[in-house]
XYZ file of C-alpha atoms in Angstrom:
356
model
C -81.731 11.792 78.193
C -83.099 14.297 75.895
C -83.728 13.040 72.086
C -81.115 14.309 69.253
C -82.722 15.263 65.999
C -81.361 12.781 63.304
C -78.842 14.052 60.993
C -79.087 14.659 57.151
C -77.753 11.570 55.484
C -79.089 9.772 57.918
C -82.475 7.931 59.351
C -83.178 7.056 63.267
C -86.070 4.545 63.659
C -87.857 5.077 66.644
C -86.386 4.002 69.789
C -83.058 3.604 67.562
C -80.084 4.629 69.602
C -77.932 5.635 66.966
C -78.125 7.113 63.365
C -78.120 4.500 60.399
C -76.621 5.395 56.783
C -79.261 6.420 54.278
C -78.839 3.395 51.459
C -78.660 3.532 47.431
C -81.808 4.752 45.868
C -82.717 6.937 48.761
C -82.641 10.412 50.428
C -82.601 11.400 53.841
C -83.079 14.422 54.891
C -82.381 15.527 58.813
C -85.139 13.837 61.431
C -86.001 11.466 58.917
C -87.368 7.959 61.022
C -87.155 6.084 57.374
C -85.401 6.523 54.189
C -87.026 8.094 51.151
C -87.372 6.640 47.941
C -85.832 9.013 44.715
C -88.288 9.671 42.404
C -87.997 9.034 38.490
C -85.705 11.808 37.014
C -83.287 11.786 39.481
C -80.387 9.483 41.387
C -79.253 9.017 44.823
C -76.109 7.341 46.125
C -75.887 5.792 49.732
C -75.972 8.898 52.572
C -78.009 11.530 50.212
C -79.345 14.063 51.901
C -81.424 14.970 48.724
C -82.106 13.334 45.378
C -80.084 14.194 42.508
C -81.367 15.259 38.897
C -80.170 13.597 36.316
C -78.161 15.670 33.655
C -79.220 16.912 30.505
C -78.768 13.967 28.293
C -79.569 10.973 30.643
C -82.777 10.212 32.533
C -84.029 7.682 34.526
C -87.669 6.156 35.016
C -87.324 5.337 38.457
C -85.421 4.921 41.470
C -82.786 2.136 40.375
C -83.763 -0.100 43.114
C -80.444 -2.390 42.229
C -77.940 -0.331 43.613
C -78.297 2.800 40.612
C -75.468 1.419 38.107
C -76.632 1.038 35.152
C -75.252 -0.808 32.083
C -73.777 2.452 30.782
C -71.818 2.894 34.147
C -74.364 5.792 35.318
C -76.713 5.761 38.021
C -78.956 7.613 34.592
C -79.906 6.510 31.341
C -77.722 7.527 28.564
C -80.443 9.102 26.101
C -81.065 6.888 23.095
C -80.297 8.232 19.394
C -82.896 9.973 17.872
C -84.063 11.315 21.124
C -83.003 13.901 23.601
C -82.805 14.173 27.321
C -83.669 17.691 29.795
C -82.344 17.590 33.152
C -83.915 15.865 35.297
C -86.148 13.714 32.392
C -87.737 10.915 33.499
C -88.150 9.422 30.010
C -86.187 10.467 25.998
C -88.234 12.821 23.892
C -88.203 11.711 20.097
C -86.228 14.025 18.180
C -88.958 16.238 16.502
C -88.848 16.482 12.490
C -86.602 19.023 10.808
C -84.149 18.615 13.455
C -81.781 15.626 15.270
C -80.925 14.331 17.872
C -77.196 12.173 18.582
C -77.107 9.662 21.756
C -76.449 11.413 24.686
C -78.483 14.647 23.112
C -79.711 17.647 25.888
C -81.414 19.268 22.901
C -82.219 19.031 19.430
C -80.334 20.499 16.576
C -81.414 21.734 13.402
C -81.129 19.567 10.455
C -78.077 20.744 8.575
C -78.277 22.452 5.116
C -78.316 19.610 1.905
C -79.999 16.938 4.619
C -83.553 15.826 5.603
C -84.431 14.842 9.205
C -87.931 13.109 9.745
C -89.089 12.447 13.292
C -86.453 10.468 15.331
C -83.398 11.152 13.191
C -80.304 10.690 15.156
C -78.227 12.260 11.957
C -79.060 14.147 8.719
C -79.912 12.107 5.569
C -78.350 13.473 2.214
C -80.797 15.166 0.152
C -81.706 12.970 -2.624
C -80.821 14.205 -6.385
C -83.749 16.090 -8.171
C -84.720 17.563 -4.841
C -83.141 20.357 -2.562
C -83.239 20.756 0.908
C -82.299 23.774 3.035
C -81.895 24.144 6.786
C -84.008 22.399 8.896
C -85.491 20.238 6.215
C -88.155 17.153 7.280
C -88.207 15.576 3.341
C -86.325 16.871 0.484
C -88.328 19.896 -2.303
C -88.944 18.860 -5.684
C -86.507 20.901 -7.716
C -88.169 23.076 -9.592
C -88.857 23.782 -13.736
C -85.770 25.481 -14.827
C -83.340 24.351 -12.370
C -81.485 21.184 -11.413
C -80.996 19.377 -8.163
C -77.758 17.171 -7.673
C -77.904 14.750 -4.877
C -76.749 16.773 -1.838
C -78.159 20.456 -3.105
C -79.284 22.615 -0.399
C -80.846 24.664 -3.330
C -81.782 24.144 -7.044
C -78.829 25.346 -9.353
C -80.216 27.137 -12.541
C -79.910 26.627 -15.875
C -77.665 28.966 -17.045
C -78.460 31.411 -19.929
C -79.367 30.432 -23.434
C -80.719 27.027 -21.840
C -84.481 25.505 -20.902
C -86.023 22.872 -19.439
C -89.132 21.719 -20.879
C -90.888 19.900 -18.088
C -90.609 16.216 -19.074
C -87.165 15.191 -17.925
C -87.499 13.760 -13.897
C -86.114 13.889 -11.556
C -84.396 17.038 -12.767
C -80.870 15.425 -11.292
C -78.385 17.303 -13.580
C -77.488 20.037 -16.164
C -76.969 17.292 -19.021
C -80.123 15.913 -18.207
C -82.909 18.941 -17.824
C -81.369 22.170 -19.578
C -81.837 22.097 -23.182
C -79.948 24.548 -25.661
C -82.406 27.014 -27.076
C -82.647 26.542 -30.606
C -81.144 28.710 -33.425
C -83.403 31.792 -33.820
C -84.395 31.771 -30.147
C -82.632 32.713 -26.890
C -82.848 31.325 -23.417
C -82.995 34.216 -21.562
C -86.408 33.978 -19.328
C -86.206 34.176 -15.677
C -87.497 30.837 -14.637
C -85.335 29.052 -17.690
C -89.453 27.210 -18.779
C -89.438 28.546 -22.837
C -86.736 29.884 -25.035
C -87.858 33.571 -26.474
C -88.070 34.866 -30.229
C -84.946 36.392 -31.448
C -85.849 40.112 -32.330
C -85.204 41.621 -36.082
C -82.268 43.047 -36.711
C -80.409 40.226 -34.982
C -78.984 36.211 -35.021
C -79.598 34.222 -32.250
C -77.384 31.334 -32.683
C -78.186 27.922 -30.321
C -77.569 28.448 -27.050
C -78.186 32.609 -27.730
C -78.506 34.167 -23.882
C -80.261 37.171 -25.216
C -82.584 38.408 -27.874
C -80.707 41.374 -28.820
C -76.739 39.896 -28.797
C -74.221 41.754 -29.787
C -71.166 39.952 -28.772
C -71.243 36.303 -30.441
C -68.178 34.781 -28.258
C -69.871 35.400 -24.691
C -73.863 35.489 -26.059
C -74.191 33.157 -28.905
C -75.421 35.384 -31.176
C -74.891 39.021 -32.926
C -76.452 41.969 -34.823
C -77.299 41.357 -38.403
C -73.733 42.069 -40.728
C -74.242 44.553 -43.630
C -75.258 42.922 -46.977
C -78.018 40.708 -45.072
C -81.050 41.157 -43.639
C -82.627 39.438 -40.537
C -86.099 39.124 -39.803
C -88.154 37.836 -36.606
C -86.510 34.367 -35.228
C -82.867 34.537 -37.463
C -80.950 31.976 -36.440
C -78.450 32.607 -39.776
C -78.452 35.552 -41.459
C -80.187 36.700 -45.026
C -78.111 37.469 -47.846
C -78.943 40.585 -50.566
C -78.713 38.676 -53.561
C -76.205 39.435 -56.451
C -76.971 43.007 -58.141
C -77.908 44.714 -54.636
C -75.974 45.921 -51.346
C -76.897 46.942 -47.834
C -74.810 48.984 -45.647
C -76.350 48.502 -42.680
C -75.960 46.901 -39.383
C -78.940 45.512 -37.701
C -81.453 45.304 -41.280
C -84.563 43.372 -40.611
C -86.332 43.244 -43.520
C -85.452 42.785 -48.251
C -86.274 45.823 -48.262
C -82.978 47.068 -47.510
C -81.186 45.126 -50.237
C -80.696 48.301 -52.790
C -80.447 47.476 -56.504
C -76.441 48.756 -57.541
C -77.401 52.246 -59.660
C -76.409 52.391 -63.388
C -73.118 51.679 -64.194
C -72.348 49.692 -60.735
C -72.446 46.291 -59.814
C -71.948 43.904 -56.827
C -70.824 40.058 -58.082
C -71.867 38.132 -55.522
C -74.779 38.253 -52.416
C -74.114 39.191 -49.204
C -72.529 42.658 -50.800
C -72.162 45.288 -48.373
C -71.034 48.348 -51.646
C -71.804 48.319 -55.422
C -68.194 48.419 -57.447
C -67.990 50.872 -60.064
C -67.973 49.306 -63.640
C -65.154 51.434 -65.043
C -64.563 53.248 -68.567
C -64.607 50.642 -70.625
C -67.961 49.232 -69.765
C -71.278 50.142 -68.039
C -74.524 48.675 -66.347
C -78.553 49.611 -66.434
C -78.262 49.096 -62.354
C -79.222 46.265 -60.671
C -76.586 44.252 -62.174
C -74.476 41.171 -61.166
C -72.022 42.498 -63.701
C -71.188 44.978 -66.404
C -71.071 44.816 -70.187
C -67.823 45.515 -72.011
C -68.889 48.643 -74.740
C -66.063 46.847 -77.248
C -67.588 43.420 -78.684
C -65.894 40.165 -78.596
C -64.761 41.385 -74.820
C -65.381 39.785 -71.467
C -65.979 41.759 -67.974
C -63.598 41.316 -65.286
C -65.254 41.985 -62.420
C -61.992 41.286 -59.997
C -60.378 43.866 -62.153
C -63.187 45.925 -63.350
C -61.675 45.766 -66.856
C -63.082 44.057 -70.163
C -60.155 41.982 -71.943
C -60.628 40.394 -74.966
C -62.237 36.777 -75.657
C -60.387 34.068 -76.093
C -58.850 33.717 -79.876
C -59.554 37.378 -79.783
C -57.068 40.038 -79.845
C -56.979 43.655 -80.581
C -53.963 45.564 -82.034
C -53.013 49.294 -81.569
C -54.102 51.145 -84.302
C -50.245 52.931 -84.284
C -48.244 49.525 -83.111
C -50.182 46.906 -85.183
C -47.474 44.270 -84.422
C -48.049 44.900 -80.478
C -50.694 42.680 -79.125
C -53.059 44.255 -76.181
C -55.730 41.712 -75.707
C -55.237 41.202 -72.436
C -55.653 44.957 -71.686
C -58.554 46.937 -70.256
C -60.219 48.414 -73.310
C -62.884 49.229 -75.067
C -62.406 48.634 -78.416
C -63.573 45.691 -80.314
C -61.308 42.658 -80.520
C -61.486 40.733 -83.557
C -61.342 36.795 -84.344
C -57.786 35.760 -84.703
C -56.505 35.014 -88.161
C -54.612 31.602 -88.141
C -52.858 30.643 -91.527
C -53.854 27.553 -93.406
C -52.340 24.647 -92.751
C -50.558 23.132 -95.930
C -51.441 19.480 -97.034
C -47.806 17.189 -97.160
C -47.765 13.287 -98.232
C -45.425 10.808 -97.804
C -44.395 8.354 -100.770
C -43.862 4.549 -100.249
C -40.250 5.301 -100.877
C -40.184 8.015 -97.271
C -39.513 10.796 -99.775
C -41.944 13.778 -99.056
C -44.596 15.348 -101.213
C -46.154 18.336 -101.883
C -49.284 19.364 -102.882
């Protein structure tokens, strides 16, 4: 009888008479005489003609010489967290850093966004607070001067406008913590948020100002310098003109532009934007707080702009001398009021009254 080549799946000793099933851990391929062992990486149930890779995510080390079930109820590994798995692997790769790796991984993945992954991380670890961390992170970045760093930033948060931080307060974990207000006659408007600048002339940069030039004090903190004031370098309140002077500008940096009130003008009180005219019935050398009455005995009114007469002072029309006009604007002179004399009475023992 001729000799039959064995069959795939199959081994024939020699001088075997019949085919025998190719067992657990083993491949036979067709005119095989003995059964091959699988090879790490791969699996081979009973009658295999070839060995099997393992899949992406599992591997094996070797042949699993006790019957290829292992504990996870595959003839392959399951790979281990913090590791992944190619087809075919005969061992787990650890998880390289920046990236990680689940149980059961093929591949790594990068390390999501507000996370750090060293070597061997099987999950992101929330970035700590005072540090940031972006995509694909190994350890956490110091947040940097000028910015803060919640726990769980992906990237450092400014501080806003009008704000600082002065280097001393670590870990720079929250707004409340690092950004300082910029003081009055300063403004925090420098890009990296590390020194408050000099609030130009002209200007009042109130705390907090966002910009050195404001104009609009609800939404910057600050505004241009109000007529009747001046503002120099660094205003954090405005200067007023004093009493006797004015200034009509907007925006005045310097004293200089306080103007003393011409003659026969005056302005009451600082801060004055106009001199007020004294009127007819008194007058000013100019630089005045106030005006003098021409008519003695008479008081300025600077509300009024009048001149009324002192107290127990009157003045009489010259053609109604019964009509009293003291409190009138004039500029005649108001006299001392004439009171009559009082006229001494006694009173007896007896009640009856006296005169003397």
């Amino acid at each position: 009888t001729l000799p039959v080549l064995c069959p795939q799946s199959y081994y024939c000793p020699e001088s075997s008479d019949a085919p025998l099933d190719c067992p657990f851990d083993h491949y036979c391929p067709a005119g095989v005489s003995a059964p091959i062992s699988c090879s790490g990486g791969t699996y081979c149930p009973r009658n295999s003609f070839a060995e099997t890779l393992c899949p992406a995510g599992k591997y094996t080390l070797n042949a699993n010489l006790s019957g290829n079930i292992n504990t996870d109820g595959f003839p392959c590994r399951t790979c281990p967290g913090g590791h992944y798995c190619l087809e075919g692997a005969t061992n787990a790769t650890i998880c390289p850093e920046g990236y990680f790796c689940e149980r059961g991984s093929s591949y790594f993945e990068t390390c999501p966004r507000a996370h750090t992954c060293p070597e061997g991380s099987d999950a992101g670890i929330p970035c700590e607070a005072g540090y940031y961390c972006p995509l694909g992170s190994r350890d956490g970045i110091l947040c940097p001067q000028g910015t803060y760093c919640p726990a769980g930033s992906y990237e450092p948060t400014e501080c806003p406008l009008g704000y600082w931080d002065n280097g001393t307060n670590l870990p720079r974990s929250s707004f409340s913590y690092v950004c300082l207000a910029c003081p009055a006659g300063t403004a925090g408007q420098a890009e990296n948020r590390t020194h408050c600048d000099t609030c130009e002339g002209g200007y009042v940069c109130k705390e907090a100002c966002t910009t050195t030039t404001p104009t609009d004090e609800a939404t910057e903190n600050g505004y241009e310098c109000p007529p009747g004031h001046y503002c120099p370098v660094g205003s954090g309140q405005e200067l007023a003109c004093p009493a006797g002077h004015y200034n009509e500008e907007i925006g005045a940096v310097g004293s200089e532009k306080c103007i003393p009130c011409p003659e026969s003008f005056f302005s009451a009180t600082v801060g004055s934007s106009s001199c007020r005219t004294c009127g007819g019935s008194s007058q000013s050398d100019g630089n005045a707080s106030t005006c003098t009455c021409k008519g003695a005995n008479r008081a300025f009114q600077s509300l009024t702009q009048s001149c009324t007469c002192f107290p127990r002072y009157e003045y009489r029309k010259e053609d109604y001398p019964f009509t009293l006009v003291s409190d009138e604007d004039g500029s005649a002179n108001c006299t001392a009021i004439e009171y009559p004399a009082c006229t001494a009475v006694s009173f007896g023992l007896s009640g009856s009254q006296n005169s003397t």
